[in-house]
PDB file of C-alpha atoms in Angstrom:
ATOM      1  CA  MET A 793       0.000   0.000   0.000  1.00 38.00           C
ATOM      2  CA  GLN A 794       2.816   2.374   0.860  1.00 40.00           C
ATOM      3  CA  ASP A 795       4.414   1.669  -2.534  1.00 52.00           C
ATOM      4  CA  SER A 796       1.119   2.454  -4.301  1.00 56.00           C
ATOM      5  CA  GLN A 797       0.678   5.713  -2.396  1.00 63.00           C
ATOM      6  CA  GLU A 798       4.228   6.717  -3.335  1.00 62.00           C
ATOM      7  CA  LEU A 799       3.336   6.067  -6.986  1.00 66.00           C
ATOM      8  CA  LEU A 800       0.310   8.367  -6.789  1.00 71.00           C
ATOM      9  CA  SER A 801       2.294  10.985  -4.904  1.00 74.00           C
ATOM     10  CA  ARG A 802       4.860  11.140  -7.718  1.00 70.00           C
ATOM     11  CA  LEU A 803       2.119  11.177 -10.348  1.00 75.00           C
ATOM     12  CA  ASN A 804       0.220  14.042  -8.664  1.00 75.00           C
ATOM     13  CA  ARG A 805       1.935  17.301  -9.599  1.00 72.00           C
ATOM     14  CA  ARG A 806      -0.484  19.548  -7.712  1.00 68.00           C
ATOM     15  CA  GLY A 807      -1.428  17.627  -4.618  1.00 69.00           C
ATOM     16  CA  GLU A 808      -4.930  19.117  -4.651  1.00 70.00           C
ATOM     17  CA  PRO A 809      -7.982  17.382  -3.095  1.00 76.00           C
ATOM     18  CA  LEU A 810      -9.866  15.059  -5.452  1.00 81.00           C
ATOM     19  CA  SER A 811     -13.585  14.591  -5.978  1.00 84.00           C
ATOM     20  CA  LYS A 812     -15.293  11.329  -5.051  1.00 86.00           C
ATOM     21  CA  GLY A 813     -15.155  10.044  -8.631  1.00 86.00           C
ATOM     22  CA  GLN A 814     -11.531  11.103  -9.043  1.00 87.00           C
ATOM     23  CA  LYS A 815     -10.614   9.271  -5.845  1.00 87.00           C
ATOM     24  CA  ARG A 816     -12.051   6.097  -7.380  1.00 89.00           C
ATOM     25  CA  ILE A 817      -9.737   6.584 -10.358  1.00 90.00           C
ATOM     26  CA  ALA A 818      -6.750   7.137  -8.073  1.00 88.00           C
ATOM     27  CA  ASP A 819      -7.631   4.014  -6.085  1.00 88.00           C
ATOM     28  CA  TYR A 820      -7.933   1.930  -9.248  1.00 89.00           C
ATOM     29  CA  ILE A 821      -4.565   3.154 -10.532  1.00 86.00           C
ATOM     30  CA  SER A 822      -2.892   2.372  -7.209  1.00 82.00           C
ATOM     31  CA  ARG A 823      -4.246  -1.195  -7.204  1.00 82.00           C
ATOM     32  CA  HIS A 824      -4.061  -1.982 -10.935  1.00 83.00           C
ATOM     33  CA  TYR A 825      -1.273   0.257 -12.246  1.00 78.00           C
ATOM     34  CA  ASP A 826       0.009  -2.491 -14.563  1.00 73.00           C
ATOM     35  CA  LYS A 827      -3.356  -2.470 -16.380  1.00 80.00           C
ATOM     36  CA  ALA A 828      -4.055   1.272 -16.180  1.00 84.00           C
ATOM     37  CA  VAL A 829      -0.981   2.215 -18.241  1.00 79.00           C
ATOM     38  CA  SER A 830      -2.485   0.710 -21.404  1.00 77.00           C
ATOM     39  CA  MET A 831      -6.059   1.955 -20.934  1.00 84.00           C
ATOM     40  CA  THR A 832      -7.688   4.765 -22.872  1.00 88.00           C
ATOM     41  CA  ALA A 833      -9.573   7.399 -20.901  1.00 90.00           C
ATOM     42  CA  GLY A 834     -12.838   5.661 -21.802  1.00 90.00           C
ATOM     43  CA  MET A 835     -11.580   2.244 -20.706  1.00 90.00           C
ATOM     44  CA  LEU A 836     -10.309   3.606 -17.402  1.00 91.00           C
ATOM     45  CA  GLY A 837     -13.605   5.386 -16.841  1.00 91.00           C
ATOM     46  CA  ARG A 838     -15.595   2.179 -17.382  1.00 92.00           C
ATOM     47  CA  ALA A 839     -13.310   0.254 -15.033  1.00 92.00           C
ATOM     48  CA  CYS A 840     -13.892   2.888 -12.336  1.00 92.00           C
ATOM     49  CA  ASP A 841     -17.604   3.358 -13.088  1.00 91.00           C
ATOM     50  CA  VAL A 842     -17.133   7.032 -13.976  1.00 91.00           C
ATOM     51  CA  SER A 843     -17.473   8.978 -17.203  1.00 92.00           C
ATOM     52  CA  GLU A 844     -14.627   9.545 -19.658  1.00 91.00           C
ATOM     53  CA  SER A 845     -14.856  13.286 -18.944  1.00 91.00           C
ATOM     54  CA  THR A 846     -14.231  12.548 -15.248  1.00 92.00           C
ATOM     55  CA  VAL A 847     -11.020  10.758 -16.213  1.00 91.00           C
ATOM     56  CA  VAL A 848      -9.942  13.761 -18.285  1.00 92.00           C
ATOM     57  CA  ARG A 849     -10.736  16.121 -15.374  1.00 90.00           C
ATOM     58  CA  PHE A 850      -8.742  13.806 -13.133  1.00 89.00           C
ATOM     59  CA  ALA A 851      -5.715  14.299 -15.394  1.00 89.00           C
ATOM     60  CA  TYR A 852      -6.155  18.087 -15.198  1.00 88.00           C
ATOM     61  CA  ALA A 853      -6.483  17.888 -11.390  1.00 87.00           C
ATOM     62  CA  MET A 854      -3.221  15.935 -11.244  1.00 86.00           C
ATOM     63  CA  GLY A 855      -1.469  18.774 -13.087  1.00 87.00           C
ATOM     64  CA  TYR A 856      -1.378  17.559 -16.701  1.00 89.00           C
ATOM     65  CA  GLU A 857      -2.528  19.175 -19.932  1.00 87.00           C
ATOM     66  CA  GLY A 858      -4.592  16.117 -20.720  1.00 89.00           C
ATOM     67  CA  TYR A 859      -4.969  12.374 -20.236  1.00 88.00           C
ATOM     68  CA  PRO A 860      -2.278  11.345 -22.773  1.00 87.00           C
ATOM     69  CA  GLU A 861       0.401  13.344 -20.913  1.00 85.00           C
ATOM     70  CA  MET A 862      -0.621  11.848 -17.568  1.00 86.00           C
ATOM     71  CA  GLN A 863      -0.673   8.358 -19.054  1.00 83.00           C
ATOM     72  CA  GLN A 864       2.858   8.807 -20.409  1.00 78.00           C
ATOM     73  CA  THR A 865       4.111   9.859 -16.978  1.00 80.00           C
ATOM     74  CA  LEU A 866       2.276   6.956 -15.364  1.00 81.00           C
ATOM     75  CA  ARG A 867       3.835   4.572 -17.871  1.00 75.00           C
ATOM     76  CA  SER A 868       7.324   5.828 -16.976  1.00 71.00           C
ATOM     77  CA  LEU A 869       6.633   5.436 -13.256  1.00 72.00           C
ATOM     78  CA  VAL A 870       5.044   2.014 -13.577  1.00 70.00           C
ATOM     79  CA  ARG A 871       7.848   0.602 -15.702  1.00 67.00           C
ATOM     80  CA  GLN A 872      10.155   1.142 -12.743  1.00 62.00           C
ATOM     81  CA  ARG A 873       8.202  -1.331 -10.630  1.00 64.00           C
ATOM     82  CA  LEU A 874       6.836  -3.991 -12.991  1.00 64.00           C
ATOM     83  CA  THR A 875       8.023  -7.425 -11.913  1.00 63.00           C
ATOM     84  CA  ALA A 876       9.344  -9.987 -14.377  1.00 62.00           C
ATOM     85  CA  GLU A 877       6.080 -11.886 -13.958  1.00 62.00           C
ATOM     86  CA  GLN A 878       4.011  -8.812 -14.845  1.00 63.00           C
ATOM     87  CA  ARG A 879       6.192  -8.062 -17.848  1.00 62.00           C
ATOM     88  CA  PHE A 880       5.817 -11.649 -19.045  1.00 63.00           C
ATOM     89  CA  ALA A 881       2.047 -11.304 -18.728  1.00 64.00           C
ATOM     90  CA  ILE A 882       2.202  -8.270 -21.047  1.00 61.00           C
ATOM     91  CA  ALA A 883       4.208 -10.270 -23.592  1.00 60.00           C
ATOM     92  CA  SER A 884       1.722 -13.149 -23.398  1.00 63.00           C
ATOM     93  CA  GLU A 885      -1.005 -10.886 -24.773  1.00 64.00           C
ATOM     94  CA  ILE A 886       0.830 -10.366 -28.083  1.00 66.00           C
ATOM     95  CA  ASP A 887      -0.599 -12.333 -30.996  1.00 68.00           C
ATOM     96  CA  PRO A 888       2.140 -14.816 -32.023  1.00 73.00           C
ATOM     97  CA  ASP A 889       1.481 -13.993 -35.683  1.00 74.00           C
ATOM     98  CA  ASP A 890       2.227 -10.316 -34.985  1.00 72.00           C
ATOM     99  CA  LEU A 891       5.121 -10.803 -32.568  1.00 73.00           C
ATOM    100  CA  MET A 892       7.996 -10.102 -34.963  1.00 83.00           C
ATOM    101  CA  THR A 893       6.501  -6.911 -36.407  1.00 84.00           C
ATOM    102  CA  THR A 894       5.318  -5.756 -32.960  1.00 79.00           C
ATOM    103  CA  VAL A 895       8.808  -6.002 -31.459  1.00 82.00           C
ATOM    104  CA  LEU A 896      10.590  -4.413 -34.430  1.00 87.00           C
ATOM    105  CA  ARG A 897       8.083  -1.566 -34.697  1.00 86.00           C
ATOM    106  CA  ASN A 898       8.381  -1.036 -30.953  1.00 82.00           C
ATOM    107  CA  ASP A 899      12.152  -0.613 -31.334  1.00 89.00           C
ATOM    108  CA  MET A 900      11.644   1.811 -34.234  1.00 91.00           C
ATOM    109  CA  GLN A 901       9.231   3.853 -32.129  1.00 87.00           C
ATOM    110  CA  ASN A 902      11.718   3.972 -29.256  1.00 89.00           C
ATOM    111  CA  ILE A 903      14.438   5.349 -31.527  1.00 93.00           C
ATOM    112  CA  ARG A 904      12.008   7.932 -32.919  1.00 92.00           C
ATOM    113  CA  LYS A 905      10.991   9.034 -29.406  1.00 88.00           C
ATOM    114  CA  THR A 906      14.650   9.278 -28.409  1.00 93.00           C
ATOM    115  CA  VAL A 907      15.512  11.478 -31.385  1.00 94.00           C
ATOM    116  CA  ASP A 908      12.570  13.762 -30.647  1.00 91.00           C
ATOM    117  CA  GLY A 909      13.325  14.086 -26.931  1.00 89.00           C
ATOM    118  CA  LEU A 910      17.121  14.138 -26.757  1.00 92.00           C
ATOM    119  CA  SER A 911      18.794  17.435 -25.874  1.00 93.00           C
ATOM    120  CA  GLN A 912      21.526  18.417 -28.343  1.00 94.00           C
ATOM    121  CA  GLU A 913      23.127  20.565 -25.660  1.00 96.00           C
ATOM    122  CA  ALA A 914      23.262  17.674 -23.180  1.00 96.00           C
ATOM    123  CA  PHE A 915      24.671  15.394 -25.895  1.00 97.00           C
ATOM    124  CA  GLU A 916      27.462  17.864 -26.693  1.00 96.00           C
ATOM    125  CA  GLN A 917      28.233  18.275 -22.991  1.00 97.00           C
ATOM    126  CA  ALA A 918      28.543  14.507 -22.676  1.00 97.00           C
ATOM    127  CA  VAL A 919      30.917  14.297 -25.650  1.00 97.00           C
ATOM    128  CA  SER A 920      33.046  17.101 -24.187  1.00 96.00           C
ATOM    129  CA  ALA A 921      33.185  15.329 -20.827  1.00 97.00           C
ATOM    130  CA  ILE A 922      34.259  12.080 -22.512  1.00 96.00           C
ATOM    131  CA  THR A 923      37.043  13.654 -24.546  1.00 95.00           C
ATOM    132  CA  SER A 924      38.399  15.739 -21.662  1.00 95.00           C
ATOM    133  CA  ALA A 925      38.412  13.069 -18.927  1.00 95.00           C
ATOM    134  CA  LYS A 926      41.703  11.655 -17.697  1.00 95.00           C
ATOM    135  CA  ARG A 927      40.156   8.253 -17.023  1.00 95.00           C
ATOM    136  CA  ILE A 928      36.705   6.969 -17.997  1.00 97.00           C
ATOM    137  CA  TYR A 929      34.798   4.426 -15.933  1.00 96.00           C
ATOM    138  CA  ILE A 930      31.813   2.661 -17.535  1.00 96.00           C
ATOM    139  CA  THR A 931      29.325   0.698 -15.463  1.00 95.00           C
ATOM    140  CA  GLY A 932      26.187  -1.131 -16.525  1.00 94.00           C
ATOM    141  CA  LEU A 933      24.910  -4.221 -14.767  1.00 91.00           C
ATOM    142  CA  ARG A 934      22.393  -6.976 -15.475  1.00 88.00           C
ATOM    143  CA  SER A 935      20.516  -6.230 -18.736  1.00 87.00           C
ATOM    144  CA  ALA A 936      22.615  -3.065 -19.210  1.00 93.00           C
ATOM    145  CA  ALA A 937      25.894  -5.028 -19.060  1.00 93.00           C
ATOM    146  CA  PRO A 938      26.012  -5.691 -22.843  1.00 94.00           C
ATOM    147  CA  LEU A 939      25.599  -1.947 -23.456  1.00 96.00           C
ATOM    148  CA  ALA A 940      28.469  -1.157 -21.092  1.00 96.00           C
ATOM    149  CA  GLN A 941      30.654  -3.791 -22.772  1.00 96.00           C
ATOM    150  CA  PHE A 942      29.824  -2.465 -26.233  1.00 96.00           C
ATOM    151  CA  MET A 943      30.608   1.108 -25.204  1.00 96.00           C
ATOM    152  CA  TYR A 944      33.875   0.027 -23.585  1.00 96.00           C
ATOM    153  CA  HIS A 945      34.895  -1.981 -26.665  1.00 94.00           C
ATOM    154  CA  TYR A 946      34.757   1.072 -28.925  1.00 93.00           C
ATOM    155  CA  LEU A 947      35.501   3.888 -26.501  1.00 94.00           C
ATOM    156  CA  HIS A 948      38.816   2.383 -25.462  1.00 91.00           C
ATOM    157  CA  GLN A 949      39.850   2.744 -29.118  1.00 90.00           C
ATOM    158  CA  VAL A 950      39.180   6.471 -28.851  1.00 91.00           C
ATOM    159  CA  CYS A 951      40.419   7.287 -25.335  1.00 90.00           C
ATOM    160  CA  ASP A 952      43.636   6.326 -23.586  1.00 88.00           C
ATOM    161  CA  ASP A 953      42.307   5.091 -20.234  1.00 93.00           C
ATOM    162  CA  VAL A 954      38.902   3.377 -20.085  1.00 95.00           C
ATOM    163  CA  VAL A 955      37.790   1.013 -17.309  1.00 93.00           C
ATOM    164  CA  LEU A 956      34.825  -1.370 -17.461  1.00 94.00           C
ATOM    165  CA  VAL A 957      33.358  -1.599 -13.955  1.00 91.00           C
ATOM    166  CA  GLY A 958      31.448  -4.526 -12.500  1.00 81.00           C
ATOM    167  CA  GLN A 959      32.799  -7.314 -14.700  1.00 75.00           C
ATOM    168  CA  ASN A 960      35.311  -8.697 -12.194  1.00 71.00           C
ATOM    169  CA  THR A 961      35.169 -10.489  -8.849  1.00 63.00           C
ATOM    170  CA  VAL A 962      35.868  -7.174  -7.122  1.00 72.00           C
ATOM    171  CA  ASP A 963      32.768  -5.290  -5.953  1.00 81.00           C
ATOM    172  CA  ALA A 964      31.768  -2.585  -8.432  1.00 80.00           C
ATOM    173  CA  CYS A 965      31.875   0.176  -5.821  1.00 83.00           C
ATOM    174  CA  GLU A 966      35.421  -0.801  -4.841  1.00 85.00           C
ATOM    175  CA  GLU A 967      36.498  -0.342  -8.460  1.00 85.00           C
ATOM    176  CA  VAL A 968      35.539   3.350  -8.419  1.00 86.00           C
ATOM    177  CA  GLU A 969      36.863   4.081  -4.930  1.00 84.00           C
ATOM    178  CA  ARG A 970      39.962   5.856  -6.297  1.00 87.00           C
ATOM    179  CA  ILE A 971      38.087   8.005  -8.797  1.00 92.00           C
ATOM    180  CA  THR A 972      39.153  11.677  -8.876  1.00 93.00           C
ATOM    181  CA  GLY A 973      37.917  15.028 -10.096  1.00 93.00           C
ATOM    182  CA  ASP A 974      39.769  14.522 -13.393  1.00 95.00           C
ATOM    183  CA  ASP A 975      37.824  11.360 -14.156  1.00 96.00           C
ATOM    184  CA  LEU A 976      34.426  10.524 -15.633  1.00 97.00           C
ATOM    185  CA  LEU A 977      31.944   7.798 -14.803  1.00 97.00           C
ATOM    186  CA  ILE A 978      29.242   6.708 -17.238  1.00 97.00           C
ATOM    187  CA  GLY A 979      26.393   4.852 -15.530  1.00 97.00           C
ATOM    188  CA  ILE A 980      23.930   2.875 -17.677  1.00 97.00           C
ATOM    189  CA  SER A 981      20.708   1.522 -16.226  1.00 94.00           C
ATOM    190  CA  PHE A 982      17.075   1.047 -17.220  1.00 90.00           C
ATOM    191  CA  PRO A 983      13.979  -0.285 -15.429  1.00 83.00           C
ATOM    192  CA  ARG A 984      14.221  -2.079 -13.142  1.00 80.00           C
ATOM    193  CA  TYR A 985      17.163   0.114 -12.160  1.00 88.00           C
ATOM    194  CA  SER A 986      20.294  -1.422 -10.673  1.00 90.00           C
ATOM    195  CA  ARG A 987      20.918  -0.266  -7.108  1.00 91.00           C
ATOM    196  CA  ARG A 988      24.626  -1.041  -7.468  1.00 91.00           C
ATOM    197  CA  THR A 989      24.954   1.182 -10.565  1.00 93.00           C
ATOM    198  CA  LEU A 990      23.370   4.057  -8.630  1.00 93.00           C
ATOM    199  CA  GLU A 991      25.752   3.504  -5.723  1.00 93.00           C
ATOM    200  CA  CYS A 992      28.740   3.677  -8.087  1.00 94.00           C
ATOM    201  CA  MET A 993      27.445   6.911  -9.594  1.00 94.00           C
ATOM    202  CA  ARG A 994      26.949   8.498  -6.184  1.00 94.00           C
ATOM    203  CA  LEU A 995      30.407   7.435  -5.051  1.00 93.00           C
ATOM    204  CA  ALA A 996      31.873   8.978  -8.199  1.00 94.00           C
ATOM    205  CA  ARG A 997      30.085  12.285  -7.514  1.00 94.00           C
ATOM    206  CA  GLU A 998      31.372  12.272  -3.949  1.00 92.00           C
ATOM    207  CA  GLY A 999      34.872  11.742  -5.343  1.00 92.00           C
ATOM    208  CA  GLY A1000      34.518  14.865  -7.487  1.00 94.00           C
ATOM    209  CA  ALA A1001      34.238  13.067 -10.827  1.00 96.00           C
ATOM    210  CA  THR A1002      31.846  14.052 -13.596  1.00 97.00           C
ATOM    211  CA  VAL A1003      28.968  11.577 -13.913  1.00 97.00           C
ATOM    212  CA  ILE A1004      26.987  10.855 -17.078  1.00 98.00           C
ATOM    213  CA  GLY A1005      23.793   8.836 -16.811  1.00 97.00           C
ATOM    214  CA  LEU A1006      22.292   6.866 -19.690  1.00 97.00           C
ATOM    215  CA  THR A1007      18.740   5.925 -18.782  1.00 94.00           C
ATOM    216  CA  ASP A1008      15.150   5.955 -20.019  1.00 90.00           C
ATOM    217  CA  SER A1009      13.432   9.086 -18.673  1.00 84.00           C
ATOM    218  CA  GLU A1010      13.544  12.079 -16.381  1.00 81.00           C
ATOM    219  CA  MET A1011      11.704   9.946 -13.807  1.00 78.00           C
ATOM    220  CA  SER A1012      14.729   7.648 -13.556  1.00 86.00           C
ATOM    221  CA  PRO A1013      16.715   7.712 -10.289  1.00 89.00           C
ATOM    222  CA  LEU A1014      19.847   8.124 -12.427  1.00 93.00           C
ATOM    223  CA  GLN A1015      18.709  11.680 -13.172  1.00 92.00           C
ATOM    224  CA  ASP A1016      19.589  12.960  -9.693  1.00 92.00           C
ATOM    225  CA  ALA A1017      22.828  10.956  -9.577  1.00 94.00           C
ATOM    226  CA  SER A1018      24.149  12.505 -12.828  1.00 95.00           C
ATOM    227  CA  HIS A1019      25.688  15.800 -13.842  1.00 96.00           C
ATOM    228  CA  ILE A1020      24.616  15.053 -17.418  1.00 97.00           C
ATOM    229  CA  CYS A1021      21.722  12.682 -18.123  1.00 96.00           C
ATOM    230  CA  LEU A1022      20.848  11.369 -21.583  1.00 97.00           C
ATOM    231  CA  CYS A1023      17.545   9.549 -22.045  1.00 94.00           C
ATOM    232  CA  ALA A1024      16.785   6.816 -24.560  1.00 94.00           C
ATOM    233  CA  ALA A1025      13.334   5.240 -24.747  1.00 89.00           C
ATOM    234  CA  THR A1026      13.156   1.560 -23.800  1.00 86.00           C
ATOM    235  CA  ASP A1027       9.408   0.859 -23.780  1.00 77.00           C
ATOM    236  CA  MET A1028       9.209  -2.888 -24.108  1.00 71.00           C
ATOM    237  CA  ALA A1029       6.772  -5.140 -25.868  1.00 57.00           C
ATOM    238  CA  GLY A1030       7.287  -7.768 -23.176  1.00 64.00           C
ATOM    239  CA  PHE A1031       9.744  -9.056 -20.592  1.00 66.00           C
ATOM    240  CA  VAL A1032      12.823  -8.445 -22.786  1.00 72.00           C
ATOM    241  CA  ASP A1033      14.244  -4.913 -22.543  1.00 77.00           C
ATOM    242  CA  SER A1034      14.217  -2.884 -25.745  1.00 83.00           C
ATOM    243  CA  LEU A1035      17.795  -1.630 -26.034  1.00 91.00           C
ATOM    244  CA  ALA A1036      17.806  -0.458 -29.656  1.00 93.00           C
ATOM    245  CA  ALA A1037      17.589   3.247 -28.791  1.00 95.00           C
ATOM    246  CA  PRO A1038      20.240   3.155 -26.012  1.00 95.00           C
ATOM    247  CA  LEU A1039      22.594   1.320 -28.365  1.00 96.00           C
ATOM    248  CA  SER A1040      22.057   3.955 -31.062  1.00 96.00           C
ATOM    249  CA  LEU A1041      22.740   6.697 -28.533  1.00 97.00           C
ATOM    250  CA  ILE A1042      25.980   4.997 -27.475  1.00 97.00           C
ATOM    251  CA  ASN A1043      26.968   4.721 -31.148  1.00 96.00           C
ATOM    252  CA  ALA A1044      26.437   8.470 -31.549  1.00 96.00           C
ATOM    253  CA  LEU A1045      28.486   9.295 -28.425  1.00 97.00           C
ATOM    254  CA  VAL A1046      31.420   7.103 -29.448  1.00 96.00           C
ATOM    255  CA  LEU A1047      31.416   8.378 -33.031  1.00 95.00           C
ATOM    256  CA  ALA A1048      31.280  12.015 -31.917  1.00 95.00           C
ATOM    257  CA  ALA A1049      34.148  11.453 -29.488  1.00 94.00           C
ATOM    258  CA  GLY A1050      36.148   9.689 -32.186  1.00 92.00           C
ATOM    259  CA  LEU A1051      35.640  12.400 -34.779  1.00 92.00           C
ATOM    260  CA  SER A1052      36.895  14.987 -32.312  1.00 88.00           C
ATOM    261  CA  ARG A1053      40.233  13.126 -32.416  1.00 85.00           C
ATOM    262  CA  ARG A1054      40.123  12.045 -36.026  1.00 85.00           C
ATOM    263  CA  ASP A1055      43.833  12.453 -36.892  1.00 86.00           C
ATOM    264  CA  ALA A1056      45.123  10.496 -33.897  1.00 84.00           C
ATOM    265  CA  LEU A1057      42.391   7.884 -34.308  1.00 84.00           C
ATOM    266  CA  ARG A1058      43.173   7.430 -37.997  1.00 86.00           C
ATOM    267  CA  GLU A1059      46.786   6.567 -37.136  1.00 86.00           C
ATOM    268  CA  HIS A1060      45.635   4.299 -34.322  1.00 86.00           C
ATOM    269  CA  PHE A1061      43.439   2.271 -36.662  1.00 86.00           C
ATOM    270  CA  LYS A1062      46.265   1.983 -39.201  1.00 86.00           C
ATOM    271  CA  ARG A1063      48.463   0.410 -36.526  1.00 88.00           C
ATOM    272  CA  LEU A1064      45.634  -1.877 -35.402  1.00 86.00           C
ATOM    273  CA  GLU A1065      45.025  -3.117 -38.936  1.00 86.00           C
ATOM    274  CA  GLY A1066      48.682  -4.163 -39.130  1.00 87.00           C
ATOM    275  CA  ILE A1067      48.376  -6.062 -35.841  1.00 88.00           C
ATOM    276  CA  TRP A1068      45.133  -7.731 -36.892  1.00 86.00           C
ATOM    277  CA  ASP A1069      46.626  -8.819 -40.221  1.00 85.00           C
ATOM    278  CA  ALA A1070      49.780 -10.140 -38.576  1.00 85.00           C
ATOM    279  CA  HIS A1071      47.801 -12.265 -36.140  1.00 84.00           C
ATOM    280  CA  SER A1072      44.995 -13.280 -38.529  1.00 86.00           C
ATOM    281  CA  VAL A1073      42.335 -11.810 -36.261  1.00 85.00           C
ATOM    282  CA  TYR A1074      39.741 -11.669 -39.032  1.00 84.00           C
ATOM    283  CA  THR A1075      38.970 -14.061 -41.848  1.00 82.00           C
ATOM    284  CA  GLU A1076      39.881 -12.937 -45.349  1.00 71.00           C
ATOM    285  CA  GLN A1077      37.065 -12.611 -47.859  1.00 55.00           C
ATOM    286  CA  GLY A1078      36.806 -15.695 -50.044  1.00 42.00           C
ATOM    287  CA  LYS A1079      38.808 -17.886 -47.645  1.00 45.00           C
ATOM    288  CA  GLU A1080      37.556 -20.271 -44.982  1.00 43.00           C
TER     289      GLU A1080
END
């Protein structure tokens, strides 16, 4: 119950008293938030035995310009607390014949939403922080671990000193204990957010380092733990996280950082190609 009340408290921007009908809507959302996120205003009204106009007035009373804006905020809040079982239940409702197109279109929509919502100024600040840092720490755990590994793989080609945190037997927080004001930590996490990633980010801030957060929305707890926060939409069609947009954002960050050092990076890749050829790292076209 306390968790549900906290959800409504974060959703309510005004904190004003609600009418009897509006209280029924609030009660329904608190008890069935996993269903409410996908309901139209009319559907929610029928579930609460109130009119659609009452649902719209409820959204206004909560401080939103309309029901769609409130629903989007609710969706962001709810995604933070959906269990794996609830997420699987959502996936189970997809028609198997439509599954492939549903998932791919969902990823396309996430990239589109990310492009529309991403701040160019924040992106440029992040690139500047990456290229000016003495040492870069990257941490992403659980489902975000592949993103952290991918970013490390390419960013260590661009920058001299890059550390991937949380992949060893040593505790992740211990790995950032010596971080300094000349360093940068990039924390990557999406719902359900990793507590350990947040702890690393907070430790880095306490150590004076710049902290970049890569997450899904302004409602994310990474927002307050970051100096610079970049959001990429990850709305999922089921229990598997949609990481297409975060991966595209990481691509853009690495490419921008690389192009800022294009001459040095060009020479670096020339040397690497010689090493790769000498050690037959890649197969040659036309040969097995």
